[in-house]
Amino acid sequence: MLYLTLFLSAFISATLIPFGSEALLIYNITQGHNIYYLLFFATLGNVLGAIVNYYLGLKGEEYLEKRKILDRKKIDKYIKFFSKYGGVSLLLSWAPIIGDPITFIAGVLKYDFKKFLFLVTLSKFARYLFLAFITLQ
């Protein structure tokens, strides 16, 4: 059950809904749970959440804008950033505040999904691995 909870926490935190999974991961590590399972489920949940953002960008940008869920000025700001830095900007998908919109914009711009998946998985895993490393020190 604890791995499912971590998975869901990581999934939600990777969508456009503000939430965090880092504290739960750190807590579970300090409780002595299997580090490999923790990293796997946290990364999997976070990557799947990023895929939801990608899909929303791919299929739902206009709908979300009409419903006033997204602000056009913010979308344009992130499109400009993504256009300037390209796929490398997906390595920032782990970052608070800017990471989730970057994955959304990748969908809006129809960025190659295989490259998206590789860069986002690398980024999300590296963040959780770093947290695990500093927790175990």
PDB file of C-alpha atoms in Angstrom:
ATOM      1  CA  MET A   1       0.000   0.000   0.000  1.00  0.00           C
ATOM      2  CA  LEU A   2       2.849   2.388   0.746  1.00  0.00           C
ATOM      3  CA  TYR A   3       4.240   1.998  -2.782  1.00  0.00           C
ATOM      4  CA  LEU A   4       0.811   2.708  -4.266  1.00  0.00           C
ATOM      5  CA  THR A   5       0.520   5.817  -2.094  1.00  0.00           C
ATOM      6  CA  LEU A   6       3.947   7.003  -3.248  1.00  0.00           C
ATOM      7  CA  PHE A   7       3.028   6.241  -6.864  1.00  0.00           C
ATOM      8  CA  LEU A   8      -0.205   8.262  -6.609  1.00  0.00           C
ATOM      9  CA  SER A   9       1.548  11.109  -4.824  1.00  0.00           C
ATOM     10  CA  ALA A  10       4.222  11.253  -7.530  1.00  0.00           C
ATOM     11  CA  PHE A  11       1.597  10.990 -10.280  1.00  0.00           C
ATOM     12  CA  ILE A  12      -0.473  13.860  -8.917  1.00  0.00           C
ATOM     13  CA  SER A  13       2.578  16.019  -8.292  1.00  0.00           C
ATOM     14  CA  ALA A  14       3.642  15.666 -11.946  1.00  0.00           C
ATOM     15  CA  THR A  15       0.343  16.886 -13.348  1.00  0.00           C
ATOM     16  CA  LEU A  16      -0.652  20.522 -13.499  1.00  0.00           C
ATOM     17  CA  ILE A  17      -2.116  20.133  -9.998  1.00  0.00           C
ATOM     18  CA  PRO A  18       0.254  21.551  -7.371  1.00  0.00           C
ATOM     19  CA  PHE A  19       1.327  18.737  -5.049  1.00  0.00           C
ATOM     20  CA  GLY A  20       4.561  17.203  -3.814  1.00  0.00           C
ATOM     21  CA  SER A  21       5.871  13.678  -3.448  1.00  0.00           C
ATOM     22  CA  GLU A  22       9.381  14.353  -2.180  1.00  0.00           C
ATOM     23  CA  ALA A  23       8.518  14.406   1.513  1.00  0.00           C
ATOM     24  CA  LEU A  24       6.753  11.055   1.269  1.00  0.00           C
ATOM     25  CA  LEU A  25       9.710   9.517  -0.548  1.00  0.00           C
ATOM     26  CA  ILE A  26      12.145  10.815   2.065  1.00  0.00           C
ATOM     27  CA  TYR A  27       9.919   9.601   4.890  1.00  0.00           C
ATOM     28  CA  ASN A  28       9.660   6.124   3.342  1.00  0.00           C
ATOM     29  CA  ILE A  29      13.429   5.970   2.899  1.00  0.00           C
ATOM     30  CA  THR A  30      13.999   6.888   6.548  1.00  0.00           C
ATOM     31  CA  GLN A  31      11.592   4.112   7.549  1.00  0.00           C
ATOM     32  CA  GLY A  32      13.858   1.578   5.866  1.00  0.00           C
ATOM     33  CA  HIS A  33      11.627   0.573   2.973  1.00  0.00           C
ATOM     34  CA  ASN A  34      13.141  -0.913  -0.172  1.00  0.00           C
ATOM     35  CA  ILE A  35      14.947   1.948  -1.901  1.00  0.00           C
ATOM     36  CA  TYR A  36      14.717   0.332  -5.340  1.00  0.00           C
ATOM     37  CA  TYR A  37      10.944  -0.054  -5.151  1.00  0.00           C
ATOM     38  CA  LEU A  38      10.583   3.472  -3.809  1.00  0.00           C
ATOM     39  CA  LEU A  39      12.617   4.928  -6.663  1.00  0.00           C
ATOM     40  CA  PHE A  40      10.780   2.810  -9.212  1.00  0.00           C
ATOM     41  CA  PHE A  41       7.253   3.719  -8.086  1.00  0.00           C
ATOM     42  CA  ALA A  42       8.033   7.394  -7.510  1.00  0.00           C
ATOM     43  CA  THR A  43       9.638   7.695 -10.943  1.00  0.00           C
ATOM     44  CA  LEU A  44       6.882   5.704 -12.662  1.00  0.00           C
ATOM     45  CA  GLY A  45       4.138   7.818 -11.108  1.00  0.00           C
ATOM     46  CA  ASN A  46       5.918  11.072 -11.906  1.00  0.00           C
ATOM     47  CA  VAL A  47       6.608  10.077 -15.521  1.00  0.00           C
ATOM     48  CA  LEU A  48       2.999   8.958 -16.062  1.00  0.00           C
ATOM     49  CA  GLY A  49       1.828  12.304 -14.664  1.00  0.00           C
ATOM     50  CA  ALA A  50       4.114  14.081 -17.137  1.00  0.00           C
ATOM     51  CA  ILE A  51       2.601  11.972 -19.927  1.00  0.00           C
ATOM     52  CA  VAL A  52      -0.850  13.198 -18.862  1.00  0.00           C
ATOM     53  CA  ASN A  53       0.447  16.779 -19.195  1.00  0.00           C
ATOM     54  CA  TYR A  54       1.868  15.963 -22.631  1.00  0.00           C
ATOM     55  CA  TYR A  55      -1.451  14.496 -23.732  1.00  0.00           C
ATOM     56  CA  LEU A  56      -3.381  17.507 -22.367  1.00  0.00           C
ATOM     57  CA  GLY A  57      -1.094  19.772 -24.350  1.00  0.00           C
ATOM     58  CA  LEU A  58      -1.440  17.631 -27.432  1.00  0.00           C
ATOM     59  CA  LYS A  59      -5.215  17.350 -27.347  1.00  0.00           C
ATOM     60  CA  GLY A  60      -6.625  19.854 -24.889  1.00  0.00           C
ATOM     61  CA  GLU A  61      -4.840  23.211 -25.088  1.00  0.00           C
ATOM     62  CA  GLU A  62      -7.722  25.014 -26.746  1.00  0.00           C
ATOM     63  CA  TYR A  63     -10.308  23.468 -24.433  1.00  0.00           C
ATOM     64  CA  LEU A  64      -8.349  24.330 -21.267  1.00  0.00           C
ATOM     65  CA  GLU A  65      -7.819  27.877 -22.482  1.00  0.00           C
ATOM     66  CA  LYS A  66     -11.516  28.369 -23.275  1.00  0.00           C
ATOM     67  CA  ARG A  67     -12.457  27.077 -19.831  1.00  0.00           C
ATOM     68  CA  LYS A  68     -10.049  29.634 -18.274  1.00  0.00           C
ATOM     69  CA  ILE A  69      -8.019  26.829 -16.697  1.00  0.00           C
ATOM     70  CA  LEU A  70      -4.925  28.012 -18.561  1.00  0.00           C
ATOM     71  CA  ASP A  71      -3.740  31.543 -19.201  1.00  0.00           C
ATOM     72  CA  ARG A  72      -2.678  32.325 -22.790  1.00  0.00           C
ATOM     73  CA  LYS A  73       0.144  34.612 -21.624  1.00  0.00           C
ATOM     74  CA  LYS A  74       1.683  31.831 -19.540  1.00  0.00           C
ATOM     75  CA  ILE A  75       1.312  29.338 -22.378  1.00  0.00           C
ATOM     76  CA  ASP A  76       3.076  31.732 -24.746  1.00  0.00           C
ATOM     77  CA  LYS A  77       5.854  32.290 -22.202  1.00  0.00           C
ATOM     78  CA  TYR A  78       6.509  28.551 -21.906  1.00  0.00           C
ATOM     79  CA  ILE A  79       6.281  28.043 -25.685  1.00  0.00           C
ATOM     80  CA  LYS A  80       8.950  30.707 -26.141  1.00  0.00           C
ATOM     81  CA  PHE A  81      11.165  29.013 -23.533  1.00  0.00           C
ATOM     82  CA  PHE A  82      10.660  25.563 -25.052  1.00  0.00           C
ATOM     83  CA  SER A  83      11.259  26.855 -28.574  1.00  0.00           C
ATOM     84  CA  LYS A  84      14.518  28.458 -27.473  1.00  0.00           C
ATOM     85  CA  TYR A  85      15.920  25.489 -25.558  1.00  0.00           C
ATOM     86  CA  GLY A  86      14.112  22.627 -27.273  1.00  0.00           C
ATOM     87  CA  GLY A  87      14.107  19.143 -25.846  1.00  0.00           C
ATOM     88  CA  VAL A  88      16.931  19.964 -23.446  1.00  0.00           C
ATOM     89  CA  SER A  89      14.395  22.006 -21.490  1.00  0.00           C
ATOM     90  CA  LEU A  90      12.652  18.708 -20.681  1.00  0.00           C
ATOM     91  CA  LEU A  91      15.588  17.958 -18.391  1.00  0.00           C
ATOM     92  CA  LEU A  92      14.022  20.640 -16.179  1.00  0.00           C
ATOM     93  CA  SER A  93      10.764  18.690 -15.968  1.00  0.00           C
ATOM     94  CA  TRP A  94      11.746  17.735 -12.405  1.00  0.00           C
ATOM     95  CA  ALA A  95      11.815  21.392 -11.297  1.00  0.00           C
ATOM     96  CA  PRO A  96       9.037  22.919  -9.219  1.00  0.00           C
ATOM     97  CA  ILE A  97       6.820  25.523 -10.916  1.00  0.00           C
ATOM     98  CA  ILE A  98       8.324  25.271 -14.431  1.00  0.00           C
ATOM     99  CA  GLY A  99       8.613  21.499 -14.864  1.00  0.00           C
ATOM    100  CA  ASP A 100       4.950  20.623 -15.304  1.00  0.00           C
ATOM    101  CA  PRO A 101       4.192  23.385 -17.817  1.00  0.00           C
ATOM    102  CA  ILE A 102       7.235  22.348 -19.859  1.00  0.00           C
ATOM    103  CA  THR A 103       5.817  18.841 -20.269  1.00  0.00           C
ATOM    104  CA  PHE A 104       2.474  20.370 -21.251  1.00  0.00           C
ATOM    105  CA  ILE A 105       4.107  22.630 -23.846  1.00  0.00           C
ATOM    106  CA  ALA A 106       5.987  19.651 -25.288  1.00  0.00           C
ATOM    107  CA  GLY A 107       2.561  18.212 -26.094  1.00  0.00           C
ATOM    108  CA  VAL A 108       1.287  21.495 -27.503  1.00  0.00           C
ATOM    109  CA  LEU A 109       4.311  21.625 -29.816  1.00  0.00           C
ATOM    110  CA  LYS A 110       3.951  17.914 -30.663  1.00  0.00           C
ATOM    111  CA  TYR A 111       7.495  17.162 -29.564  1.00  0.00           C
ATOM    112  CA  ASP A 112       8.683  13.658 -30.488  1.00  0.00           C
ATOM    113  CA  PHE A 113       7.133  11.390 -27.836  1.00  0.00           C
ATOM    114  CA  LYS A 114      10.040   8.929 -27.648  1.00  0.00           C
ATOM    115  CA  LYS A 115      12.509  11.738 -26.988  1.00  0.00           C
ATOM    116  CA  PHE A 116      10.050  13.265 -24.526  1.00  0.00           C
ATOM    117  CA  LEU A 117       9.716   9.992 -22.648  1.00  0.00           C
ATOM    118  CA  PHE A 118      13.477   9.432 -22.477  1.00  0.00           C
ATOM    119  CA  LEU A 119      14.326  12.958 -21.279  1.00  0.00           C
ATOM    120  CA  VAL A 120      11.493  13.141 -18.759  1.00  0.00           C
ATOM    121  CA  THR A 121      12.251   9.696 -17.326  1.00  0.00           C
ATOM    122  CA  LEU A 122      15.924  10.608 -16.992  1.00  0.00           C
ATOM    123  CA  SER A 123      15.078  13.890 -15.309  1.00  0.00           C
ATOM    124  CA  LYS A 124      12.489  12.519 -12.896  1.00  0.00           C
ATOM    125  CA  PHE A 125      14.620   9.528 -11.927  1.00  0.00           C
ATOM    126  CA  ALA A 126      17.680  11.726 -11.350  1.00  0.00           C
ATOM    127  CA  ARG A 127      15.716  13.957  -8.978  1.00  0.00           C
ATOM    128  CA  TYR A 128      14.459  11.039  -6.899  1.00  0.00           C
ATOM    129  CA  LEU A 129      17.876   9.404  -6.927  1.00  0.00           C
ATOM    130  CA  PHE A 130      19.430  12.641  -5.675  1.00  0.00           C
ATOM    131  CA  LEU A 131      16.855  12.868  -2.872  1.00  0.00           C
ATOM    132  CA  ALA A 132      17.536   9.255  -1.918  1.00  0.00           C
ATOM    133  CA  PHE A 133      21.272   9.872  -1.937  1.00  0.00           C
ATOM    134  CA  ILE A 134      21.115  12.909   0.352  1.00  0.00           C
ATOM    135  CA  THR A 135      18.616  11.164   2.638  1.00  0.00           C
ATOM    136  CA  LEU A 136      20.903   8.175   3.100  1.00  0.00           C
ATOM    137  CA  GLN A 137      23.953  10.319   3.930  1.00  0.00           C
TER     138      GLN A 137
END
